[in-house]
């Protein structure tokens, strides 16, 4: 974990960043870790955060990190991503072998065709590829004696650079597309139904991650106090 003693700010912090920088110093370090690593801390990092928490409780002022103004906005930015084409389809409903669907190079694509032409099947592939929360089951062709695994080739453009990625149903969502939202009537019911809201804006998710980290650090400290008479964090009597 990098300890930041001084940052050269390129802009003024927004209200959310100001709020974070008013939290305990160890929690500011956790926020910086989330931004820099773009993932939840592993066990070793939780241990280090627990050490920082105890260190701060003893009155330490140095050795902590904080977020740089504008870091949250920059972390939320992702390279331009476009799904160009789905091709090489196999094992999906009644779509013929090696069928393909191109989306063109504009910001809007209208997919049309007769009933049974494969529109719904392609949309189901797209939801599986992107890891939609409201995925539909992919079935093989019931009229075929062969049952190949569901698979397709997904052609992407990332920051203008094209690449083709092989996808299989067993492999789950593609890493590049995990943040792509596929919205349809079924997905809308999950986000806009009568039950509690399930969609979190990015900064709410960031707060949720910090809460999870707090819980993990708290659990670690309690276990250290309860189970280890020779804790590396603080010596105590059994």
mmCIF file of N, CA, C and O in Angstrom, residues 8-18 21 67-71 73 203:
data_model
loop_
_atom_site.group_PDB
_atom_site.id
_atom_site.type_symbol
_atom_site.label_atom_id
_atom_site.label_comp_id
_atom_site.label_asym_id
_atom_site.label_seq_id
_atom_site.Cartn_x
_atom_site.Cartn_y
_atom_site.Cartn_z
ATOM 1 N N UNK A 8 0.033 16.678 -5.419
ATOM 2 C CA UNK A 8 -0.073 17.923 -6.156
ATOM 3 C C UNK A 8 -1.424 17.923 -6.859
ATOM 4 O O UNK A 8 -1.620 17.215 -7.841
ATOM 5 N N UNK A 9 -2.360 18.650 -6.316
ATOM 6 C CA UNK A 9 -3.727 18.618 -6.804
ATOM 7 C C UNK A 9 -3.840 19.395 -8.113
ATOM 8 O O UNK A 9 -3.358 20.520 -8.241
ATOM 9 N N UNK A 10 -4.520 18.785 -9.052
ATOM 10 C CA UNK A 10 -4.736 19.445 -10.330
ATOM 11 C C UNK A 10 -6.086 20.138 -10.373
ATOM 12 O O UNK A 10 -6.355 20.900 -11.282
ATOM 13 N N UNK A 11 -6.942 19.892 -9.363
ATOM 14 C CA UNK A 11 -8.245 20.525 -9.330
ATOM 15 C C UNK A 11 -8.756 20.496 -7.899
ATOM 16 O O UNK A 11 -8.197 19.836 -7.033
ATOM 17 N N UNK A 12 -9.823 21.250 -7.671
ATOM 18 C CA UNK A 12 -10.410 21.287 -6.340
ATOM 19 C C UNK A 12 -11.209 20.004 -6.094
ATOM 20 O O UNK A 12 -11.871 19.497 -7.000
ATOM 21 N N UNK A 13 -11.165 19.466 -4.853
ATOM 22 C CA UNK A 13 -11.958 18.272 -4.558
ATOM 23 C C UNK A 13 -13.445 18.593 -4.598
ATOM 24 O O UNK A 13 -13.862 19.698 -4.232
ATOM 25 N N UNK A 14 -14.270 17.658 -5.069
ATOM 26 C CA UNK A 14 -15.710 17.874 -5.023
ATOM 27 C C UNK A 14 -16.216 17.533 -3.624
ATOM 28 O O UNK A 14 -15.453 17.126 -2.744
ATOM 29 N N UNK A 15 -17.515 17.702 -3.398
ATOM 30 C CA UNK A 15 -18.069 17.535 -2.051
ATOM 31 C C UNK A 15 -17.907 16.105 -1.552
ATOM 32 O O UNK A 15 -17.668 15.886 -0.357
ATOM 33 N N UNK A 16 -18.022 15.145 -2.443
ATOM 34 C CA UNK A 16 -17.880 13.746 -2.032
ATOM 35 C C UNK A 16 -16.446 13.452 -1.627
ATOM 36 O O UNK A 16 -16.191 12.798 -0.602
ATOM 37 N N UNK A 17 -15.484 13.940 -2.393
ATOM 38 C CA UNK A 17 -14.077 13.733 -2.048
ATOM 39 C C UNK A 17 -13.721 14.462 -0.754
ATOM 40 O O UNK A 17 -12.942 13.953 0.065
ATOM 41 N N UNK A 18 -14.294 15.653 -0.566
ATOM 42 C CA UNK A 18 -14.061 16.379 0.688
ATOM 43 C C UNK A 18 -14.585 15.589 1.872
ATOM 44 O O UNK A 18 -13.933 15.497 2.916
ATOM 45 N N UNK A 21 -12.223 12.731 2.673
ATOM 46 C CA UNK A 21 -10.988 13.200 3.301
ATOM 47 C C UNK A 21 -11.202 13.751 4.706
ATOM 48 O O UNK A 21 -10.240 14.157 5.361
ATOM 49 N N UNK A 67 -7.132 10.381 -1.066
ATOM 50 C CA UNK A 67 -7.449 10.422 -2.489
ATOM 51 C C UNK A 67 -7.102 11.796 -3.066
ATOM 52 O O UNK A 67 -7.222 12.821 -2.398
ATOM 53 N N UNK A 68 -6.667 11.775 -4.287
ATOM 54 C CA UNK A 68 -6.315 13.005 -5.001
ATOM 55 C C UNK A 68 -7.591 13.607 -5.580
ATOM 56 O O UNK A 68 -8.450 12.880 -6.095
ATOM 57 N N UNK A 69 -7.779 14.917 -5.509
ATOM 58 C CA UNK A 69 -8.966 15.536 -6.113
ATOM 59 C C UNK A 69 -9.119 15.133 -7.579
ATOM 60 O O UNK A 69 -8.166 15.194 -8.357
ATOM 61 N N UNK A 70 -10.301 14.713 -7.933
ATOM 62 C CA UNK A 70 -10.577 14.271 -9.299
ATOM 63 C C UNK A 70 -10.315 12.795 -9.520
ATOM 64 O O UNK A 70 -10.621 12.267 -10.592
ATOM 65 N N UNK A 71 -9.772 12.101 -8.512
ATOM 66 C CA UNK A 71 -9.411 10.686 -8.698
ATOM 67 C C UNK A 71 -10.636 9.821 -8.911
ATOM 68 O O UNK A 71 -10.616 8.888 -9.711
ATOM 69 N N UNK A 73 -13.567 10.655 -10.258
ATOM 70 C CA UNK A 73 -14.092 10.862 -11.605
ATOM 71 C C UNK A 73 -13.214 10.191 -12.643
ATOM 72 O O UNK A 73 -13.695 9.578 -13.598
ATOM 73 N N UNK A 203 -21.060 6.066 -7.017
ATOM 74 C CA UNK A 203 -20.535 6.562 -5.737
ATOM 75 C C UNK A 203 -21.220 5.873 -4.557
ATOM 76 O O UNK A 203 -20.624 5.733 -3.490
#
